Amino acid sequence: MRPSIIVKNAAPPAPPPGPPFSWDAIARELSGLPGGALNIAHEAVDRHAAGPRADHVALTWPDRAGGGKSLTYAELKRQTNRFANVLTTLGIVRGDRLFVLCGRSPELYIGVLGALKAGVIVCPLFSAFGPDPVRMRLELGRGNVVLTTASLYRRKLQKSAASLPDLRHVLLAAEPDGETGVPGTLDLDALMAQASDEFAVVPTGPDDPSFLHFTSGTTGTPKGALHVHGAALMHYATGRFALDLHPDDIFWCTADPGWVTGTSYGIVTPLLHGVTSIVDDADFDAERWYRILQEQGVSVWYTAPTAIRMLMKAGPELARKYRFPRLRFIASVGEPLNPEAVWWGQDNLGLPIHDNWWQTETGGIMIANTIGMDIKPGSMGKPLPGVEACIVSRVEGGGVRIVDTPDTDGELALRAGWPSMFRAYLNQDERYRKCFAGDLYLSGDLARRDADGYFWFIGRADDVIKSAGHLVGPFEVESALMEHPAVAEAGVIGKPDPVLGEMIKAFVALKKDYAPTEALRLELLGHARKRLGAAIAPKEIAFAESLPRTRSGKIMRRLLKARELGLPEGDTSTLEAM
Ligand code: ATP
Ligand code: MG
């Protein structure tokens, strides 16, 4: 067994100079706009373009041949100004909505930031969504303009475009050898060429809407969460406290901008810190990822448990072919990070992986293992400065009670008022209101806090299993299975059972070089029983080639369950193609 804590040898970094933490102090580090206005794109781009970092590379798209494309802060300012002017010329005004349906091309980044400058609300979509999820989101979000490419337009939007009453323009970004002159669309390059590269940023207020993000759809139909420009404070603060960004860092966030991590931390946060951010526009490939880490000299890497598990699956030999001398901090979000994965980082990349927790609704990282903290593998860390988290239990008849006793299971709640908090679920006011009890936001995740203040994820309230009087979080069972050398991934569900209430069943994907034999199945059942005890160990284990996941990489336990029980699969718009 591994030790239960990784004690950091390095002395904790000195606290940043200046006054103690307050949101006002953070706001003073940004420049703001006259009259108390705040605009994310001004802070992320123009603030640096006007200063000594103007010629520093903001975004870089490495290609396989060792070349690639880069944009400095000054260039990004000019390009985003052009895009803001394009929108304005088309009659798109403050409060209108731009939907982005693109691969991770420069146009996506320019479009998102340019629209924010114009006060236009941005809704990024996964480019891999099919036509129905695209139409549904555009309809719900009343999109006025879409930025896409000819091939994506043809496949995903053309059929429904005419039936979307709010949709006024479709802008096509050029593709290599792509089609031009598609009827009913506008050529972005041509419009950009005519547009001025000067633009007066719209003076949005901190409470004005900035992004519309749909949730991952892990537990049901995705919800549209509306965010505001004031979130810039949270992104800036968490860039420092959770990701330890410093001016010379090369930062790589592997998330797609189609979900909140890919915009908050793949676009906004690194730019707020004036660092260089790597964009990789291709699908996961273990070898290419290691090469990017090595060749681009990535120093801070933000990724997800599913990616780490896939690297683990690819085997340690591959990792050892590469060297990462500049890599100094690795963080992960999106799902519980199994202790085994934290150790794998330590063993194979020379650094433990720092788990952190947040949601589309929170807009930014809330709980994290920060650089100076000792790590308890399996824990998501402690609340960041400016975040107040607690464990609550629901009280009969409504309301909640804060649970002060350490190590008690309950729902994870946050004191409302952090700057990046979502302000609405689109068209679902009642559902939004139900997320709050007084000034506490209820996350829907179950967790516990230990006596040292570390938070431990148990499971989503929807996924927790009640078996023979025990409340079992799938994460605990999955982590125990992952300790076995054959297991690459595990997904655990509760299956109705007349005796137990729910019976624990595990679906297991194996690492390469392991075969799904009956002997291995029995061995895994025995391993889990030894680790967890009979009450919590799975009674059934089934092998799977891979597990159903959302496009943001989360295991969809509700689908495992629906398939097991022969029930309807519900909304599968975010399901990754398998
Ligand atoms: P939906 O709300 O549509 O079902 P979703 O909750 O997966 O989808 P996101 O907002 O992308 O959509 O994900 C947030 C959720 O992801 C959290 O509520 C939590 O359940 C899970 N999560 C994120 N980070 C962690 C983490 N570090 N440890 C455990 N769970 C995490
Ligand atoms: Mg959710």
Coordinates of C-alpha atoms and ligand atoms in Angstrom, one line a residue:
M1 CA 0.0 0.0 0.0
R2 CA 1.1 3.5 -0.8
P3 CA 1.4 6.1 2.0
S4 CA -1.8 8.2 2.4
I5 CA -0.1 11.5 2.0
I6 CA 2.5 13.0 -0.3
V7 CA 4.5 15.4 1.7
K8 CA 5.9 18.2 -0.5
N9 CA 9.6 18.5 0.0
A10 CA 9.8 22.0 -1.4
A11 CA 9.2 24.8 1.0
P12 CA 5.7 26.3 0.3
P13 CA 6.0 29.2 -2.0
A14 CA 6.1 32.6 -0.3
P15 CA 2.6 34.2 -0.2
P16 CA 2.3 36.8 -3.0
P17 CA 3.5 40.2 -2.0
G18 CA 0.9 42.8 -1.1
P19 CA -2.1 42.9 1.1
P20 CA -3.9 39.8 2.3
F21 CA -6.5 38.2 0.0
S22 CA -9.7 40.1 -0.8
W23 CA -11.7 40.3 -4.0
D24 CA -11.0 44.1 -4.0
A25 CA -7.3 43.4 -4.0
I26 CA -7.7 41.0 -6.9
A27 CA -9.7 43.6 -8.8
R28 CA -6.9 46.1 -8.3
E29 CA -4.5 43.8 -10.1
L30 CA -6.7 44.0 -13.2
S31 CA -7.0 47.3 -15.0
G32 CA -10.8 47.6 -15.3
L33 CA -12.5 50.1 -17.6
P34 CA -13.6 53.7 -16.8
G35 CA -16.7 53.9 -14.6
G36 CA -16.3 50.6 -12.9
A37 CA -16.7 48.6 -16.1
L38 CA -15.0 45.2 -16.5
N39 CA -14.7 43.2 -19.7
I40 CA -13.0 39.8 -19.8
A41 CA -11.4 40.3 -23.2
H42 CA -10.0 43.7 -22.3
E43 CA -8.3 42.2 -19.2
A44 CA -7.2 39.1 -21.1
V45 CA -5.9 40.8 -24.3
D46 CA -5.8 44.6 -24.4
R47 CA -4.3 45.0 -21.0
H48 CA -1.2 43.1 -22.1
A49 CA -1.1 44.5 -25.6
A50 CA -0.8 47.9 -24.1
G51 CA 2.2 47.0 -21.9
P52 CA 5.5 45.2 -21.9
R53 CA 3.9 41.8 -22.8
A54 CA 2.6 43.1 -26.2
D55 CA 5.0 41.0 -28.2
H56 CA 4.9 37.9 -25.9
V57 CA 3.2 34.9 -27.5
A58 CA -0.3 34.6 -26.2
L59 CA -1.5 31.5 -28.1
T60 CA 0.4 28.9 -30.0
W61 CA -0.8 26.0 -32.2
P62 CA 2.1 23.6 -32.6
D63 CA 2.0 21.4 -35.7
R64 CA 3.5 17.9 -36.1
A65 CA 6.4 19.2 -38.2
G66 CA 7.8 21.3 -35.4
G67 CA 6.3 24.5 -36.8
G68 CA 2.9 25.9 -36.1
K69 CA 1.2 29.2 -35.7
S70 CA 1.3 31.7 -32.9
L71 CA -0.3 35.0 -32.0
T72 CA 1.2 37.6 -29.7
Y73 CA -0.9 39.7 -27.4
A74 CA -0.6 42.7 -29.8
E75 CA -1.7 40.5 -32.8
L76 CA -4.5 39.0 -30.8
K77 CA -5.7 42.5 -29.9
R78 CA -5.8 43.6 -33.5
Q79 CA -7.6 40.4 -34.6
T80 CA -10.2 40.4 -31.9
N81 CA -10.8 44.1 -32.6
R82 CA -11.5 43.2 -36.2
F83 CA -13.9 40.4 -35.2
A84 CA -15.7 42.8 -32.8
N85 CA -16.1 45.3 -35.8
V86 CA -17.3 42.5 -38.0
L87 CA -20.1 41.7 -35.5
T88 CA -20.9 45.4 -35.1
T89 CA -21.2 45.9 -38.9
L90 CA -23.6 43.0 -39.1
G91 CA -25.8 44.7 -36.5
I92 CA -24.9 42.3 -33.7
V93 CA -25.0 44.3 -30.5
R94 CA -24.4 44.1 -26.8
G95 CA -26.5 41.3 -25.2
D96 CA -26.8 39.4 -28.5
R97 CA -25.5 35.8 -28.6
L98 CA -22.7 34.3 -30.7
F99 CA -22.5 30.5 -30.9
V100 CA -19.2 29.0 -31.8
L101 CA -19.0 25.7 -33.5
C102 CA -15.4 25.2 -34.6
G103 CA -12.4 23.1 -34.0
R104 CA -9.7 24.7 -31.9
S105 CA -8.6 27.0 -34.7
P106 CA -7.3 30.5 -34.2
E107 CA -10.7 31.8 -35.4
L108 CA -12.4 30.2 -32.4
Y109 CA -10.2 32.1 -30.0
I110 CA -10.4 35.3 -31.9
G111 CA -14.2 35.0 -32.3
V112 CA -14.8 34.3 -28.6
L113 CA -12.6 37.2 -27.4
G114 CA -13.8 39.6 -30.1
A115 CA -17.4 38.9 -29.2
L116 CA -16.7 39.5 -25.5
K117 CA -15.2 42.9 -26.5
A118 CA -18.4 43.8 -28.3
G119 CA -20.5 42.8 -25.2
V120 CA -21.9 39.8 -27.1
I121 CA -22.6 36.7 -25.1
V122 CA -20.6 33.7 -26.2
C123 CA -21.8 30.1 -26.2
P124 CA -19.1 27.6 -27.3
L125 CA -20.3 24.3 -28.7
F126 CA -18.4 21.1 -29.2
S127 CA -17.5 20.8 -32.8
A128 CA -18.3 17.1 -32.5
F129 CA -21.9 17.6 -31.6
G130 CA -24.4 16.2 -34.0
P131 CA -27.1 18.4 -35.7
D132 CA -29.7 17.8 -33.0
P133 CA -27.7 19.0 -30.0
V134 CA -26.5 22.0 -32.1
R135 CA -30.1 23.0 -33.0
M136 CA -31.4 22.4 -29.5
R137 CA -28.8 24.6 -27.9
L138 CA -29.2 27.3 -30.5
E139 CA -32.9 27.3 -30.0
L140 CA -32.7 27.4 -26.2
G141 CA -30.0 30.0 -26.2
R142 CA -31.6 32.1 -29.0
G143 CA -28.3 32.3 -30.9
N144 CA -28.1 35.3 -33.3
V145 CA -24.9 34.5 -35.0
V146 CA -22.9 31.3 -35.5
L147 CA -19.2 31.1 -36.2
T148 CA -18.3 27.8 -37.9
T149 CA -16.7 26.3 -41.0
A150 CA -18.2 25.2 -44.3
S151 CA -17.9 21.5 -43.5
L152 CA -19.4 21.8 -40.0
Y153 CA -22.1 24.1 -41.3
R154 CA -23.1 21.6 -44.0
R155 CA -23.1 18.6 -41.6
K156 CA -24.6 20.2 -38.5
L157 CA -26.5 23.4 -39.1
Q158 CA -27.6 23.9 -42.7
K159 CA -30.8 21.8 -42.4
S160 CA -32.1 23.6 -39.2
A161 CA -30.7 27.1 -39.9
A162 CA -33.9 28.4 -41.6
S163 CA -36.1 27.2 -38.7
L164 CA -34.2 29.2 -36.1
P165 CA -35.9 32.5 -35.9
D166 CA -33.2 34.3 -33.9
L167 CA -30.4 33.2 -36.1
R168 CA -29.4 36.1 -38.3
H169 CA -25.9 35.3 -39.6
V170 CA -23.6 32.4 -40.2
L171 CA -19.9 33.2 -40.4
L172 CA -17.6 30.7 -42.0
A173 CA -14.0 30.5 -41.0
A174 CA -11.7 29.3 -43.8
E175 CA -10.5 25.7 -43.8
P176 CA -7.5 24.4 -45.8
D177 CA -8.9 23.4 -49.2
G178 CA -12.4 24.3 -47.8
E179 CA -15.4 25.4 -49.7
T180 CA -16.2 29.1 -50.1
G181 CA -19.3 30.9 -51.1
V182 CA -21.8 28.6 -49.3
P183 CA -25.3 30.1 -49.9
G184 CA -26.8 31.7 -46.8
T185 CA -23.4 32.2 -45.1
L186 CA -20.8 34.9 -44.8
D187 CA -17.0 34.6 -45.5
L188 CA -15.2 35.6 -42.3
D189 CA -11.9 36.2 -43.9
A190 CA -13.4 38.7 -46.4
L191 CA -15.2 40.6 -43.6
M192 CA -12.1 40.6 -41.3
A193 CA -10.0 42.0 -44.2
Q194 CA -12.4 45.0 -44.5
A195 CA -12.8 45.6 -40.8
S196 CA -10.8 48.1 -38.8
D197 CA -8.3 46.7 -36.2
E198 CA -9.3 49.4 -33.8
F199 CA -12.3 48.9 -31.5
A200 CA -13.5 50.6 -28.3
V201 CA -14.3 47.7 -25.9
V202 CA -17.9 47.8 -24.8
P203 CA -17.9 48.8 -21.1
T204 CA -19.7 45.8 -19.7
G205 CA -20.4 45.7 -16.0
P206 CA -19.2 42.9 -13.7
D207 CA -22.8 41.6 -13.7
D208 CA -23.3 41.7 -17.4
P209 CA -23.5 38.3 -19.2
S210 CA -20.4 36.9 -20.8
F211 CA -20.7 33.2 -21.5
L212 CA -23.5 30.7 -21.8
H213 CA -22.1 27.3 -21.0
F214 CA -24.1 24.1 -21.2
T215 CA -23.3 21.5 -18.6
S216 CA -21.8 18.1 -19.5
G217 CA -25.0 16.2 -19.4
T218 CA -23.5 13.5 -17.2
T219 CA -26.7 13.2 -15.1
G220 CA -29.4 14.3 -17.6
T221 CA -30.3 16.9 -20.1
P222 CA -27.6 19.6 -20.2
K223 CA -28.5 22.9 -18.5
G224 CA -27.5 26.3 -19.9
A225 CA -25.6 28.2 -17.2
L226 CA -25.3 31.9 -17.7
H227 CA -22.0 33.6 -16.6
V228 CA -20.9 37.2 -16.2
H229 CA -17.8 39.4 -16.9
G230 CA -17.0 39.7 -13.2
A231 CA -15.9 36.0 -13.4
A232 CA -12.5 37.4 -14.6
L233 CA -11.6 38.0 -11.0
M234 CA -12.1 34.3 -10.1
H235 CA -10.2 33.2 -13.2
Y236 CA -7.3 35.5 -12.4
A237 CA -7.3 34.4 -8.7
T238 CA -7.5 30.7 -9.5
G239 CA -4.8 31.0 -12.2
R240 CA -2.6 32.1 -9.4
F241 CA -3.7 30.0 -6.4
A242 CA -4.9 26.8 -8.1
L243 CA -2.6 26.6 -11.1
D244 CA 0.4 28.7 -9.9
L245 CA 0.7 30.6 -13.1
H246 CA 3.8 32.8 -13.4
P247 CA 4.7 35.2 -16.3
D248 CA 7.2 32.8 -18.0
D249 CA 5.0 29.7 -17.9
I250 CA 4.0 27.7 -20.9
F251 CA 0.6 26.5 -20.0
W252 CA -1.4 23.7 -21.6
C253 CA -5.1 23.1 -20.9
T254 CA -6.2 20.0 -22.8
A255 CA -9.9 20.6 -22.4
D256 CA -12.0 21.5 -25.5
P257 CA -13.4 25.0 -25.4
G258 CA -16.8 23.4 -26.0
W259 CA -17.1 23.0 -22.2
V260 CA -16.4 25.3 -19.4
T261 CA -12.9 24.2 -18.6
G262 CA -11.8 24.8 -22.1
T263 CA -13.0 28.4 -22.1
S264 CA -12.3 29.4 -18.5
Y265 CA -8.9 27.8 -18.4
G266 CA -8.1 27.1 -22.0
I267 CA -8.8 30.7 -23.2
V268 CA -9.4 33.2 -20.4
T269 CA -7.2 32.4 -17.4
P270 CA -3.8 32.0 -19.1
L271 CA -4.4 35.2 -21.1
L272 CA -5.4 37.0 -17.9
H273 CA -2.0 36.1 -16.6
G274 CA -0.2 37.1 -19.8
V275 CA 1.4 33.6 -20.3
T276 CA 1.8 31.5 -23.4
S277 CA -1.0 29.0 -23.9
I278 CA -0.7 25.9 -26.1
V279 CA -3.6 24.8 -28.2
D280 CA -3.7 21.3 -29.6
D281 CA -6.6 20.8 -32.0
A282 CA -6.4 17.0 -32.5
D283 CA -8.0 14.2 -30.5
F284 CA -6.2 12.4 -27.7
D285 CA -3.1 10.5 -28.7
A286 CA -0.7 9.4 -25.9
E287 CA 2.4 9.7 -28.0
R288 CA 1.6 13.2 -29.4
W289 CA 0.6 14.4 -25.9
Y290 CA 4.0 13.4 -24.5
R291 CA 5.7 15.0 -27.4
I292 CA 3.8 18.3 -26.9
L293 CA 4.8 18.3 -23.2
Q294 CA 8.4 17.8 -24.1
E295 CA 8.8 19.8 -27.3
Q296 CA 6.8 22.8 -26.2
G297 CA 8.4 22.9 -22.8
V298 CA 5.0 22.9 -21.0
S299 CA 5.5 24.0 -17.4
V300 CA 2.0 24.0 -16.1
W301 CA -0.4 21.4 -17.4
Y302 CA -4.2 21.2 -16.7
T303 CA -5.9 18.0 -17.8
A304 CA -8.5 15.5 -16.8
P305 CA -8.7 12.1 -15.0
T306 CA -9.9 10.4 -18.2
A307 CA -6.8 11.6 -20.1
I308 CA -4.5 10.5 -17.3
R309 CA -6.2 7.1 -17.2
M310 CA -5.6 6.8 -21.0
L311 CA -1.9 7.6 -20.5
M312 CA -1.8 5.0 -17.8
K313 CA -3.4 2.6 -20.2
A314 CA -0.8 3.3 -22.8
G315 CA 1.8 2.0 -20.4
P316 CA 4.8 3.5 -18.5
E317 CA 7.3 2.6 -21.3
L318 CA 5.9 5.3 -23.5
A319 CA 6.1 8.0 -20.8
R320 CA 9.7 7.0 -20.2
K321 CA 10.7 7.7 -23.8
Y322 CA 10.2 11.4 -23.1
R323 CA 11.7 14.0 -20.8
F324 CA 9.8 16.9 -19.1
P325 CA 12.4 19.1 -17.5
R326 CA 10.3 22.2 -17.6
L327 CA 7.1 20.6 -16.3
R328 CA 6.6 21.8 -12.7
F329 CA 2.9 21.6 -12.0
I330 CA 0.1 19.3 -13.1
A331 CA -3.6 19.7 -12.2
S332 CA -6.7 17.8 -13.1
V333 CA -10.4 18.4 -13.0
G334 CA -13.7 17.0 -14.2
E335 CA -14.1 13.7 -12.3
P336 CA -12.7 12.2 -9.2
L337 CA -9.0 11.6 -9.5
N338 CA -8.2 8.1 -8.3
P339 CA -5.2 7.9 -5.9
E340 CA -3.6 5.6 -8.3
A341 CA -3.5 8.4 -10.9
V342 CA -1.9 10.8 -8.5
W343 CA 0.9 8.3 -7.8
W344 CA 1.2 7.5 -11.5
G345 CA 2.1 11.1 -12.1
Q346 CA 4.7 11.0 -9.4
D347 CA 6.2 7.8 -10.7
N348 CA 6.1 8.5 -14.5
L349 CA 6.2 12.3 -14.9
G350 CA 8.1 13.1 -11.7
L351 CA 5.2 15.1 -10.2
P352 CA 2.0 14.2 -8.4
I353 CA -1.2 15.2 -10.1
H354 CA -3.1 18.0 -8.2
D355 CA -6.8 17.3 -8.3
N356 CA -9.3 20.2 -8.2
W357 CA -13.0 20.5 -8.1
W358 CA -15.5 22.8 -9.7
Q359 CA -18.6 22.8 -11.9
T360 CA -20.0 24.6 -14.9
E361 CA -22.2 26.4 -12.4
T362 CA -19.3 27.7 -10.3
G363 CA -17.5 29.1 -13.3
G364 CA -14.0 28.6 -11.8
I365 CA -12.0 26.3 -9.5
M366 CA -13.4 26.2 -6.0
I367 CA -11.5 23.4 -4.2
A368 CA -7.9 22.5 -5.1
N369 CA -4.6 20.9 -4.1
T370 CA -2.4 23.9 -4.5
I371 CA 1.4 23.8 -5.2
G372 CA 2.5 24.2 -1.6
M373 CA 0.0 21.8 0.0
D374 CA 0.8 18.2 1.0
I375 CA -1.4 16.0 -1.1
K376 CA -3.7 13.3 0.2
P377 CA -4.2 11.2 -2.9
G378 CA -7.9 10.8 -3.5
S379 CA -8.8 14.2 -1.9
M380 CA -9.8 17.1 -4.1
G381 CA -8.0 19.5 -1.7
K382 CA -9.1 22.6 0.2
P383 CA -11.2 25.6 -0.7
L384 CA -9.3 28.4 -2.4
P385 CA -9.0 31.9 -1.0
G386 CA -12.3 33.7 -1.4
V387 CA -14.2 30.4 -1.4
E388 CA -16.2 29.2 1.6
A389 CA -17.2 25.5 1.3
C390 CA -19.0 23.3 3.8
I391 CA -20.8 20.1 4.1
V392 CA -24.6 20.3 4.7
S393 CA -27.4 17.9 5.3
R394 CA -30.9 18.5 4.0
V395 CA -33.4 19.1 6.7
E396 CA -36.9 17.6 6.5
G397 CA -39.4 20.2 5.3
G398 CA -36.8 22.1 3.4
G399 CA -33.5 24.0 4.1
V400 CA -30.2 22.6 5.1
R401 CA -28.0 22.3 8.2
I402 CA -24.2 22.8 8.2
V403 CA -22.4 19.7 9.4
D404 CA -19.4 20.7 11.5
T405 CA -18.2 17.2 12.5
P406 CA -15.3 16.1 10.4
D407 CA -15.6 13.0 8.3
T408 CA -19.3 13.2 8.0
D409 CA -20.9 12.5 4.6
G410 CA -23.2 15.2 3.2
E411 CA -23.8 17.6 0.3
L412 CA -21.0 19.9 -0.7
A413 CA -22.2 23.5 -0.5
L414 CA -20.6 26.9 -1.2
R415 CA -21.3 30.3 0.3
A416 CA -22.8 32.3 -2.6
G417 CA -21.2 35.4 -3.8
W418 CA -17.9 34.3 -5.4
P419 CA -17.4 36.4 -8.6
S420 CA -17.8 33.6 -11.2
M421 CA -21.0 32.1 -9.9
F422 CA -23.6 31.4 -12.6
R423 CA -26.5 33.7 -12.6
A424 CA -29.2 31.6 -14.2
Y425 CA -30.1 28.3 -15.8
L426 CA -31.5 29.3 -19.1
N427 CA -35.3 29.0 -19.1
Q428 CA -35.3 27.2 -15.8
D429 CA -35.7 29.8 -13.0
E430 CA -37.3 27.3 -10.6
R431 CA -34.4 24.9 -11.0
Y432 CA -31.9 27.7 -10.4
R433 CA -33.7 28.8 -7.2
K434 CA -33.7 25.2 -6.0
C435 CA -29.9 25.2 -6.1
F436 CA -29.8 27.6 -3.1
A437 CA -30.7 27.4 0.5
G438 CA -30.4 30.9 2.0
D439 CA -27.0 32.0 0.8
L440 CA -25.6 28.5 0.3
Y441 CA -25.3 27.1 -3.2
L442 CA -25.9 23.3 -3.1
S443 CA -23.7 21.5 -5.5
G444 CA -25.5 18.2 -5.9
D445 CA -22.2 16.4 -5.1
L446 CA -21.7 14.4 -1.9
A447 CA -18.4 14.8 -0.1
R448 CA -16.9 14.9 3.3
R449 CA -14.3 17.1 5.0
D450 CA -11.6 15.6 7.2
A451 CA -10.2 17.1 10.4
D452 CA -7.3 18.8 8.4
G453 CA -9.8 20.6 6.1
Y454 CA -9.3 18.4 3.1
F455 CA -12.5 17.6 1.0
W456 CA -13.1 14.1 -0.3
F457 CA -15.5 13.4 -3.1
I458 CA -18.0 10.6 -2.5
G459 CA -20.2 10.8 -5.6
R460 CA -22.9 12.8 -7.3
A461 CA -26.1 12.6 -5.3
D462 CA -27.6 10.9 -8.4
D463 CA -24.9 8.2 -8.6
V464 CA -24.7 7.2 -4.9
I465 CA -25.6 3.6 -4.3
K466 CA -27.7 2.4 -1.3
S467 CA -26.7 -1.2 -0.7
A468 CA -27.7 -3.2 2.4
G469 CA -28.1 0.0 4.5
H470 CA -24.7 1.4 3.3
L471 CA -24.3 4.6 1.3
V472 CA -21.7 3.7 -1.3
G473 CA -20.0 6.3 -3.5
P474 CA -18.9 4.7 -6.9
F475 CA -15.6 6.6 -6.7
E476 CA -14.4 4.6 -3.7
V477 CA -15.2 1.3 -5.4
E478 CA -13.7 2.4 -8.7
S479 CA -10.5 3.6 -7.1
A480 CA -10.0 0.2 -5.3
L481 CA -10.5 -1.6 -8.6
M482 CA -8.0 0.7 -10.3
E483 CA -5.3 -0.3 -7.8
H484 CA -5.2 -3.7 -9.6
P485 CA -2.5 -3.6 -12.2
A486 CA -4.9 -4.9 -14.9
V487 CA -7.5 -2.2 -14.6
A488 CA -7.5 0.9 -16.8
E489 CA -10.9 2.3 -16.0
A490 CA -13.9 1.3 -13.8
G491 CA -17.5 2.5 -13.7
V492 CA -19.7 1.4 -10.8
I493 CA -23.5 1.5 -10.5
G494 CA -26.2 0.3 -8.2
K495 CA -28.6 -2.3 -9.7
P496 CA -32.0 -2.9 -8.0
D497 CA -31.8 -6.0 -5.8
P498 CA -34.7 -7.4 -3.7
V499 CA -32.4 -8.2 -0.8
L500 CA -29.8 -5.5 -0.8
G501 CA -31.9 -2.6 -2.1
E502 CA -29.1 -2.0 -4.7
M503 CA -26.4 -4.4 -5.7
I504 CA -23.0 -3.0 -6.6
K505 CA -21.9 -3.8 -10.2
A506 CA -18.7 -2.7 -11.8
F507 CA -17.8 -2.3 -15.4
V508 CA -14.1 -2.6 -16.0
A509 CA -11.9 -1.7 -19.0
L510 CA -8.5 -3.4 -19.0
K511 CA -5.0 -2.1 -19.7
K512 CA -3.4 -3.3 -22.9
D513 CA -1.7 -6.7 -22.4
Y514 CA -4.5 -8.0 -20.2
A515 CA -7.2 -10.3 -21.5
P516 CA -10.8 -10.4 -20.1
T517 CA -10.7 -13.9 -18.7
E518 CA -12.9 -15.5 -16.1
A519 CA -9.9 -16.0 -13.9
L520 CA -9.2 -12.3 -14.0
R521 CA -12.8 -11.5 -13.2
L522 CA -12.6 -13.7 -10.1
E523 CA -9.3 -12.2 -9.2
L524 CA -10.8 -8.7 -9.4
L525 CA -13.8 -9.6 -7.3
G526 CA -11.4 -11.0 -4.7
H527 CA -9.2 -7.9 -4.8
A528 CA -12.1 -5.6 -4.3
R529 CA -13.5 -7.7 -1.5
K530 CA -10.1 -7.6 0.3
R531 CA -9.8 -3.9 -0.2
L532 CA -13.3 -2.8 0.5
G533 CA -14.9 -5.5 2.6
A534 CA -17.9 -7.6 1.5
A535 CA -20.5 -4.9 2.0
I536 CA -19.0 -2.4 -0.4
A537 CA -17.2 -4.6 -2.9
P538 CA -19.0 -5.2 -6.2
K539 CA -20.9 -8.4 -6.5
E540 CA -20.7 -8.4 -10.2
I541 CA -18.0 -7.4 -12.6
A542 CA -18.4 -7.1 -16.3
F543 CA -15.6 -6.3 -18.8
A544 CA -16.0 -3.6 -21.3
E545 CA -13.8 -2.4 -24.2
S546 CA -14.2 1.2 -22.9
L547 CA -16.8 3.0 -20.8
P548 CA -19.4 5.4 -22.1
R549 CA -18.2 9.0 -21.5
T550 CA -19.3 12.5 -22.2
R551 CA -17.2 14.5 -24.7
S552 CA -15.7 16.3 -21.7
G553 CA -14.5 12.9 -20.5
K554 CA -16.8 11.9 -17.7
I555 CA -18.0 8.4 -17.2
M556 CA -21.7 8.3 -17.8
R557 CA -22.8 6.0 -15.0
R558 CA -26.5 6.7 -15.8
L559 CA -25.9 5.1 -19.2
L560 CA -24.2 2.1 -17.8
K561 CA -27.2 1.7 -15.5
A562 CA -29.8 2.3 -18.2
R563 CA -28.2 -0.2 -20.5
E564 CA -27.8 -2.7 -17.7
L565 CA -31.5 -2.4 -16.8
G566 CA -32.8 -2.0 -20.4
L567 CA -34.2 1.4 -19.7
P568 CA -34.3 4.4 -22.1
E569 CA -30.9 6.1 -22.4
G570 CA -32.3 9.7 -22.0
D571 CA -30.3 12.6 -23.4
T572 CA -27.1 11.4 -25.1
S573 CA -26.2 14.6 -26.9
T574 CA -22.9 14.8 -25.1
L575 CA -22.0 11.1 -25.4
E576 CA -18.6 10.6 -26.9
A577 CA -18.8 8.6 -30.2
M578 CA -17.3 5.2 -29.5
Ligands
ATP1 P1 -24.7 17.6 -15.7 O1 -24.8 18.7 -14.6 O2 -25.3 18.1 -17.0 O3 -25.1 16.3 -15.3 P2 -21.9 17.6 -15.1 O4 -22.2 17.9 -13.7 O5 -20.9 16.5 -15.4 O6 -23.1 17.5 -16.1 P3 -19.9 19.7 -15.3 O7 -20.4 21.0 -14.7 O8 -19.1 19.7 -16.5 O9 -21.2 18.9 -15.7 O10 -19.2 18.9 -14.2 C1 -19.2 19.2 -12.9 C2 -19.2 17.9 -12.0 O11 -18.1 17.1 -12.4 C3 -19.2 18.1 -10.6 O12 -20.4 18.4 -10.0 C4 -18.6 16.8 -10.1 O13 -19.7 15.8 -10.0 C5 -17.7 16.4 -11.2 N1 -16.3 16.8 -10.8 C6 -15.6 17.8 -11.3 N2 -14.4 17.9 -10.8 C7 -14.3 16.8 -9.9 C8 -13.3 16.4 -9.0 N3 -12.1 16.9 -8.9 N4 -13.6 15.3 -8.3 C9 -14.8 14.7 -8.3 N5 -15.8 15.1 -9.2 C10 -15.6 16.2 -9.9
MG2 MG -23.7 19.0 -12.9

